[in-house]
Structures are given as C-alpha cells and as structure tokens.
mmCIF file of C-alpha atoms in Angstrom:
data_model
loop_
_atom_site.group_PDB
_atom_site.id
_atom_site.type_symbol
_atom_site.label_atom_id
_atom_site.label_comp_id
_atom_site.label_asym_id
_atom_site.label_seq_id
_atom_site.Cartn_x
_atom_site.Cartn_y
_atom_site.Cartn_z
ATOM 1 C CA MET T 1 -77.937 169.091 43.768
ATOM 2 C CA ALA T 2 -75.548 168.259 46.579
ATOM 3 C CA ALA T 3 -71.899 169.149 46.784
ATOM 4 C CA ALA T 4 -69.404 166.339 47.312
ATOM 5 C CA GLN T 5 -69.074 166.028 51.042
ATOM 6 C CA SER T 6 -65.288 165.998 51.067
ATOM 7 C CA GLY T 7 -65.071 169.390 49.401
ATOM 8 C CA GLU T 8 -67.804 171.235 51.258
ATOM 9 C CA GLU T 9 -65.508 172.757 53.918
ATOM 10 C CA GLN T 10 -62.560 173.579 51.630
ATOM 11 C CA PRO T 11 -62.398 177.114 50.235
ATOM 12 C CA ILE T 12 -63.682 177.290 46.688
ATOM 13 C CA SER T 13 -60.711 177.663 44.368
ATOM 14 C CA ASN T 14 -61.913 176.638 40.835
ATOM 15 C CA ILE T 15 -64.903 178.333 39.287
ATOM 16 C CA LEU T 16 -66.512 177.507 35.943
ATOM 17 C CA ILE T 17 -68.685 180.187 34.339
ATOM 18 C CA VAL T 18 -70.857 178.931 31.473
ATOM 19 C CA ILE T 19 -72.248 181.743 29.279
ATOM 20 C CA ALA T 20 -74.135 181.207 26.015
ATOM 21 C CA MET T 21 -73.438 184.445 24.058
ATOM 22 C CA GLN T 22 -70.340 186.399 23.276
ATOM 23 C CA THR T 23 -72.160 189.674 24.060
ATOM 24 C CA GLU T 24 -72.912 188.354 27.591
ATOM 25 C CA ALA T 25 -69.430 186.810 28.113
ATOM 26 C CA GLN T 26 -67.160 189.683 26.945
ATOM 27 C CA PRO T 27 -67.881 192.154 29.781
ATOM 28 C CA VAL T 28 -67.013 189.379 32.314
ATOM 29 C CA VAL T 29 -63.862 188.509 30.398
ATOM 30 C CA ASN T 30 -62.839 192.165 30.400
ATOM 31 C CA LYS T 31 -63.757 192.715 34.103
ATOM 32 C CA PHE T 32 -61.615 189.844 35.393
ATOM 33 C CA GLU T 33 -58.917 190.303 32.631
ATOM 34 C CA LEU T 34 -59.399 186.746 31.492
ATOM 35 C CA ILE T 35 -57.206 185.414 28.625
ATOM 36 C CA GLU T 36 -58.376 183.188 25.815
ATOM 37 C CA ASP T 37 -56.713 179.787 25.909
ATOM 38 C CA PRO T 38 -54.810 179.214 22.650
ATOM 39 C CA HIS T 39 -54.446 175.510 23.564
ATOM 40 C CA SER T 40 -58.046 174.596 24.222
ATOM 41 C CA PRO T 41 -58.729 171.479 26.387
ATOM 42 C CA PHE T 42 -61.648 170.695 24.087
ATOM 43 C CA PRO T 43 -61.690 168.337 21.045
ATOM 44 C CA GLN T 44 -60.085 169.652 17.884
ATOM 45 C CA GLY T 45 -62.554 171.386 15.544
ATOM 46 C CA VAL T 46 -65.195 172.410 18.054
ATOM 47 C CA PRO T 47 -65.960 176.143 18.325
ATOM 48 C CA TRP T 48 -66.002 176.200 22.158
ATOM 49 C CA VAL T 49 -63.845 178.920 23.739
ATOM 50 C CA ARG T 50 -62.180 178.935 27.124
ATOM 51 C CA TYR T 51 -61.057 182.129 28.883
ATOM 52 C CA HIS T 52 -59.168 181.823 32.150
ATOM 53 C CA GLY T 53 -57.407 183.814 34.789
ATOM 54 C CA LYS T 54 -56.738 184.336 38.497
ATOM 55 C CA TYR T 55 -58.854 186.656 40.637
ATOM 56 C CA LYS T 56 -57.969 186.978 44.314
ATOM 57 C CA ASP T 57 -58.045 183.355 45.584
ATOM 58 C CA LEU T 58 -60.037 182.026 42.641
ATOM 59 C CA ASN T 59 -59.090 180.331 39.424
ATOM 60 C CA ILE T 60 -61.778 181.433 36.980
ATOM 61 C CA ASN T 61 -62.633 179.534 33.806
ATOM 62 C CA LEU T 62 -65.228 181.087 31.509
ATOM 63 C CA ILE T 63 -66.586 178.880 28.783
ATOM 64 C CA TRP T 64 -68.555 180.174 25.809
ATOM 65 C CA PRO T 65 -69.833 177.673 23.203
ATOM 66 C CA GLY T 66 -68.487 179.937 20.373
ATOM 67 C CA LYS T 67 -69.907 180.608 16.943
ATOM 68 C CA ASP T 68 -71.773 177.963 15.015
ATOM 69 C CA PRO T 69 -69.438 176.845 12.183
ATOM 70 C CA ILE T 70 -72.219 176.946 9.578
ATOM 71 C CA SER T 71 -74.258 180.026 10.395
ATOM 72 C CA GLY T 72 -71.672 182.083 12.283
ATOM 73 C CA VAL T 73 -74.000 183.011 15.126
ATOM 74 C CA ASP T 74 -73.665 182.242 18.846
ATOM 75 C CA SER T 75 -74.217 178.537 19.531
ATOM 76 C CA VAL T 76 -77.210 179.119 21.847
ATOM 77 C CA GLY T 77 -79.601 176.457 23.098
ATOM 78 C CA THR T 78 -79.645 173.349 25.268
ATOM 79 C CA ILE T 79 -77.505 171.051 23.124
ATOM 80 C CA SER T 80 -74.419 173.376 22.951
ATOM 81 C CA SER T 81 -74.781 174.289 26.645
ATOM 82 C CA ALA T 82 -74.979 170.633 27.772
ATOM 83 C CA LEU T 83 -72.004 169.599 25.557
ATOM 84 C CA VAL T 84 -69.710 172.397 26.637
ATOM 85 C CA THR T 85 -70.662 172.020 30.344
ATOM 86 C CA TYR T 86 -69.868 168.301 30.214
ATOM 87 C CA ALA T 87 -66.550 168.876 28.390
ATOM 88 C CA ALA T 88 -65.558 171.681 30.728
ATOM 89 C CA ILE T 89 -66.313 169.660 33.910
ATOM 90 C CA GLN T 90 -64.268 166.785 32.546
ATOM 91 C CA ALA T 91 -61.325 168.951 31.544
ATOM 92 C CA LEU T 92 -61.297 171.572 34.358
ATOM 93 C CA GLN T 93 -62.774 169.815 37.449
ATOM 94 C CA PRO T 94 -64.526 172.916 38.885
ATOM 95 C CA ASP T 95 -65.641 173.245 42.489
ATOM 96 C CA LEU T 96 -68.647 175.362 41.439
ATOM 97 C CA ILE T 97 -70.455 176.233 38.206
ATOM 98 C CA ILE T 98 -72.049 179.597 37.571
ATOM 99 C CA ASN T 99 -74.442 179.662 34.620
ATOM 100 C CA ALA T 100 -74.894 183.352 33.875
ATOM 101 C CA GLY T 101 -77.001 184.872 31.136
ATOM 102 C CA THR T 102 -80.026 186.818 30.004
ATOM 103 C CA ALA T 103 -83.594 185.639 30.227
ATOM 104 C CA GLY T 104 -87.136 186.563 29.600
ATOM 105 C CA GLY T 105 -89.386 187.294 32.592
ATOM 106 C CA PHE T 106 -93.036 187.480 33.512
ATOM 107 C CA LYS T 107 -94.305 190.871 34.786
ATOM 108 C CA ALA T 108 -97.237 189.145 36.455
ATOM 109 C CA ARG T 109 -94.806 187.118 38.572
ATOM 110 C CA GLY T 110 -92.717 190.100 39.613
ATOM 111 C CA ALA T 111 -90.049 190.398 36.874
ATOM 112 C CA SER T 112 -88.897 193.685 35.352
ATOM 113 C CA VAL T 113 -86.299 194.406 32.663
ATOM 114 C CA GLY T 114 -82.878 194.588 34.307
ATOM 115 C CA ASP T 115 -83.847 192.415 37.337
ATOM 116 C CA ILE T 116 -81.283 189.878 38.415
ATOM 117 C CA PHE T 117 -82.544 186.478 39.597
ATOM 118 C CA ILE T 118 -80.918 183.488 41.253
ATOM 119 C CA ALA T 119 -82.737 180.315 40.179
ATOM 120 C CA SER T 120 -84.021 178.088 42.940
ATOM 121 C CA ASP T 121 -85.101 175.367 40.432
ATOM 122 C CA CYS T 122 -84.639 174.583 36.767
ATOM 123 C CA ALA T 123 -86.986 172.688 34.443
ATOM 124 C CA PHE T 124 -87.725 172.296 30.732
ATOM 125 C CA HIS T 125 -90.940 173.507 29.090
ATOM 126 C CA ASP T 126 -90.660 172.137 25.580
ATOM 127 C CA ARG T 127 -89.904 168.425 26.224
ATOM 128 C CA ARG T 128 -93.542 167.183 26.065
ATOM 129 C CA ILE T 129 -93.776 163.407 26.487
ATOM 130 C CA PRO T 130 -97.364 162.660 27.551
ATOM 131 C CA ILE T 131 -96.685 159.133 28.870
ATOM 132 C CA PRO T 132 -96.639 158.400 32.641
ATOM 133 C CA VAL T 133 -93.190 158.961 34.224
ATOM 134 C CA PHE T 134 -91.695 159.972 30.826
ATOM 135 C CA ASP T 135 -93.610 163.228 31.315
ATOM 136 C CA LEU T 136 -91.690 163.918 34.500
ATOM 137 C CA TYR T 137 -88.418 163.000 32.788
ATOM 138 C CA GLY T 138 -89.275 165.491 30.027
ATOM 139 C CA VAL T 139 -89.842 168.308 32.505
ATOM 140 C CA GLY T 140 -86.578 167.368 34.200
ATOM 141 C CA SER T 141 -87.068 169.565 37.247
ATOM 142 C CA ARG T 142 -83.955 169.987 39.386
ATOM 143 C CA LYS T 143 -83.061 172.087 42.414
ATOM 144 C CA ALA T 144 -80.272 174.494 41.931
ATOM 145 C CA PHE T 145 -77.574 174.508 44.609
ATOM 146 C CA GLU T 146 -78.945 176.613 47.528
ATOM 147 C CA THR T 147 -77.045 179.802 48.399
ATOM 148 C CA PRO T 148 -79.025 181.475 51.195
ATOM 149 C CA ASN T 149 -76.108 183.604 52.430
ATOM 150 C CA LEU T 150 -75.238 184.859 48.946
ATOM 151 C CA VAL T 151 -78.873 185.733 48.209
ATOM 152 C CA LYS T 152 -79.257 187.575 51.528
ATOM 153 C CA GLU T 153 -75.939 189.422 51.255
ATOM 154 C CA LEU T 154 -76.485 190.583 47.641
ATOM 155 C CA ASP T 155 -80.252 191.111 48.069
ATOM 156 C CA LEU T 156 -81.076 189.083 44.921
ATOM 157 C CA LYS T 157 -84.464 187.917 43.770
ATOM 158 C CA VAL T 158 -85.024 184.158 43.813
ATOM 159 C CA ALA T 159 -87.356 182.336 41.369
ATOM 160 C CA LYS T 160 -87.830 179.218 39.348
ATOM 161 C CA LEU T 161 -86.297 179.026 35.866
ATOM 162 C CA SER T 162 -87.786 177.334 32.804
ATOM 163 C CA THR T 163 -85.671 176.371 29.770
ATOM 164 C CA GLY T 164 -86.544 175.738 26.145
ATOM 165 C CA ASP T 165 -84.855 175.884 22.737
ATOM 166 C CA SER T 166 -86.927 178.725 21.309
ATOM 167 C CA LEU T 167 -86.717 182.463 21.944
ATOM 168 C CA ASP T 168 -90.424 182.933 21.448
ATOM 169 C CA MET T 169 -93.173 181.164 23.353
ATOM 170 C CA THR T 170 -96.066 179.074 22.029
ATOM 171 C CA GLU T 171 -99.297 178.605 23.984
ATOM 172 C CA GLN T 172 -98.075 175.142 24.891
ATOM 173 C CA ASP T 173 -94.805 176.469 26.106
ATOM 174 C CA GLU T 174 -96.603 179.061 28.218
ATOM 175 C CA SER T 175 -98.838 176.518 29.847
ATOM 176 C CA SER T 176 -95.768 174.360 30.635
ATOM 177 C CA ILE T 177 -93.871 177.368 32.030
ATOM 178 C CA THR T 178 -96.893 178.093 34.256
ATOM 179 C CA ALA T 179 -96.932 174.471 35.364
ATOM 180 C CA ASN T 180 -93.220 174.848 36.182
ATOM 181 C CA ASP T 181 -94.175 177.888 38.352
ATOM 182 C CA ALA T 182 -91.334 179.794 36.603
ATOM 183 C CA THR T 183 -90.753 183.539 36.714
ATOM 184 C CA VAL T 184 -87.850 183.538 34.215
ATOM 185 C CA LYS T 185 -87.288 181.666 30.917
ATOM 186 C CA ASP T 186 -84.015 180.983 29.166
ATOM 187 C CA MET T 187 -82.430 178.674 26.595
ATOM 188 C CA ASP T 188 -79.702 176.904 28.590
ATOM 189 C CA GLY T 189 -80.202 176.730 32.403
ATOM 190 C CA ALA T 190 -81.921 173.362 32.791
ATOM 191 C CA ALA T 191 -79.457 171.759 30.372
ATOM 192 C CA VAL T 192 -76.530 173.017 32.493
ATOM 193 C CA ALA T 193 -78.391 171.809 35.621
ATOM 194 C CA TYR T 194 -78.853 168.363 34.136
ATOM 195 C CA VAL T 195 -75.129 167.900 33.436
ATOM 196 C CA ALA T 196 -74.038 169.445 36.793
ATOM 197 C CA ASP T 197 -76.389 167.145 38.620
ATOM 198 C CA LEU T 198 -75.218 164.119 36.659
ATOM 199 C CA LEU T 199 -71.588 164.811 37.513
ATOM 200 C CA LYS T 200 -72.313 166.049 41.033
ATOM 201 C CA VAL T 201 -70.945 169.595 40.691
ATOM 202 C CA PRO T 202 -72.861 172.304 42.555
ATOM 203 C CA ALA T 203 -74.318 174.904 40.145
ATOM 204 C CA ILE T 204 -75.935 178.295 40.605
ATOM 205 C CA PHE T 205 -77.835 180.263 37.967
ATOM 206 C CA VAL T 206 -77.669 184.072 37.601
ATOM 207 C CA LYS T 207 -80.149 185.425 35.146
ATOM 208 C CA ALA T 208 -80.773 189.050 33.993
ATOM 209 C CA VAL T 209 -84.135 189.927 32.496
ATOM 210 C CA THR T 210 -83.976 191.408 28.955
ATOM 211 C CA ASP T 211 -87.638 191.082 27.885
ATOM 212 C CA ILE T 212 -91.079 190.808 29.401
ATOM 213 C CA LEU T 213 -92.927 187.760 28.080
ATOM 214 C CA ASP T 214 -96.400 188.853 29.094
ATOM 215 C CA SER T 215 -96.280 192.194 27.322
ATOM 216 C CA ASP T 216 -97.341 193.417 23.866
ATOM 217 C CA LYS T 217 -93.765 193.962 22.663
ATOM 218 C CA PRO T 218 -92.318 191.317 20.307
ATOM 219 C CA THR T 219 -89.803 189.221 22.281
ATOM 220 C CA ALA T 220 -86.962 189.393 19.719
ATOM 221 C CA GLU T 221 -87.312 193.161 19.400
ATOM 222 C CA GLU T 222 -87.313 193.820 23.149
ATOM 223 C CA PHE T 223 -84.475 191.399 23.666
ATOM 224 C CA LEU T 224 -82.200 193.100 21.179
ATOM 225 C CA GLN T 225 -83.214 196.591 22.388
ATOM 226 C CA ASN T 226 -82.326 195.852 26.025
ATOM 227 C CA LEU T 227 -79.392 193.412 25.523
ATOM 228 C CA ALA T 228 -76.502 195.881 25.958
ATOM 229 C CA ALA T 229 -77.906 197.568 29.079
ATOM 230 C CA VAL T 230 -79.001 194.285 30.706
ATOM 231 C CA THR T 231 -75.660 192.612 29.933
ATOM 232 C CA ALA T 232 -73.942 195.410 31.888
ATOM 233 C CA ALA T 233 -76.223 194.652 34.864
ATOM 234 C CA LEU T 234 -75.434 190.961 34.491
ATOM 235 C CA ASP T 235 -71.738 191.682 34.475
ATOM 236 C CA LEU T 236 -72.053 193.662 37.713
ATOM 237 C CA ALA T 237 -74.079 190.852 39.337
ATOM 238 C CA VAL T 238 -71.505 188.192 38.331
ATOM 239 C CA GLU T 239 -68.739 190.426 39.800
ATOM 240 C CA LYS T 240 -70.628 190.662 43.094
ATOM 241 C CA VAL T 241 -71.303 186.947 43.144
ATOM 242 C CA ILE T 242 -67.598 186.120 42.537
ATOM 243 C CA ASN T 243 -66.459 188.603 45.222
ATOM 244 C CA PHE T 244 -68.854 186.965 47.632
ATOM 245 C CA ILE T 245 -67.637 183.486 46.795
ATOM 246 C CA ASN T 246 -63.968 184.333 47.179
ATOM 247 C CA GLY T 247 -62.499 182.760 50.377
ATOM 248 C CA LYS T 248 -65.679 180.794 51.174
ATOM 249 C CA SER T 249 -66.373 177.098 51.160
ATOM 250 C CA ILE T 250 -69.348 175.539 49.342
ATOM 251 C CA SER T 251 -71.238 175.168 52.625
ATOM 252 C CA GLU T 252 -70.859 178.850 53.420
ATOM 253 C CA LEU T 253 -72.764 179.986 50.315
#
C-alpha cells in the first residue's frame, strides 16, 4: 500500500481512526476530547458516528460504525467496516488511516493477552473460493503501510493479521489462518485494508489481544472478561502512535 507521492513529504495533518466497537472507541474519544459531529457527513439514516477534534498539529476524525438499527449492538464485521471506511475517505480525505481494535491471538505464535501488535499484512480467512486465482482473491492478502520508525520507537510487536466475520474459529478457519501465517485475528482489518488500498490511502493497524485462540477458554467468555483492561491498553497505544505521528510526514513513519 503506497502513499501518494505528492503527499509523502508533507507533514501529516488529517488522521482517520476506524474503530468497530463503542467500548474500544470511547476511551480514545475521551483522551483526545473529541466531539460527536451533529451534522454527519454520511448518508441520512445510517448509524455511523463521527467524532472529531484537534490535537497538536493533527485533525483527528474517529469513525465508529454505530449500533445496528435492528439488534442495537455494535455494527461489527467486515461489511460495516468497509462501508464506513469508504464513506469516511470520500468525505474526509485523510492522509493516514489507523484501524485500531481488539483481536484474538495465538499463544504458540507469541501472543499474550494485553499485547499490542502492528500488522505487517492483512488477509481474510473465511472467503474460501477453491478455484484457481479466485482463491487468491478470496484470501485478499495486502501489505499494511510500513512504519519501521514507529515500530522501533514504540517497541511494538509486528505480526500478520487475519480477518473473518466470526468471533469463534472453525477448523477450516484455523487452517486458513495458519496458511496466512497470522498471529492475530480480528473482524475488520482486512476489510479496511481493501478499501484503503483501493483508494490509495496509507493505513496502519493497531491491535490489542483480548483472548488466546489456542487455549481451553471459550473465546467469547475470555473476550468479555478481558475487554475493559485490554481496551485501556489499546487506548494508551493509540495515544502513543498519534503522538509519534504528530509533526511527521508519511515517509518518516
């Protein structure tokens, strides 16, 4: 995913943060004193929420897909994430996208609860199309924007991310995740990466581990048990990332 050449040397001024859940978004909103936009730039009737504000030299837009109008729960998953990312890029023209959120991790590949990862690559593990070339399209592997200076400065772990629309993991999912060589698993990253790549906006992925996928604990139970504490760790990581970005150009990341 390459940044537009003309903007690489200009200081980053406009950041778009895409977060799937209100629980994950609220600490960041509070930290940067972001304000909900009463005049949303999005189509009338959609539940998507924009928070915005100024922090140092940065204009920050945080987008959360909102509550599903039918069920009332967070609009998680790849469809909502792709739609809201597309709409936000069109409306807000960001210099950089940060997709921040929680994820499952594999202990055998070095993940522990509370770890913060920067994704080097994103791919899907539940788009199985066993036809030549279509299979590669289904996996949809994409490189995240490389940020070697940020990773070194903040001493963050780097790993591949695999995305699917289920919280749990079937045997087929697990074999696909292994094929993707992924350490962390989420429900939105590769969808955000697809849209960002399509519209040529550099994107980075900050993921905090809530649950260990190769353990005996039920995923949903462990996720809910650790969500509050891990969200606090995610909030701190996002703050550090934004402070690092401030005053730098894309090529300096």
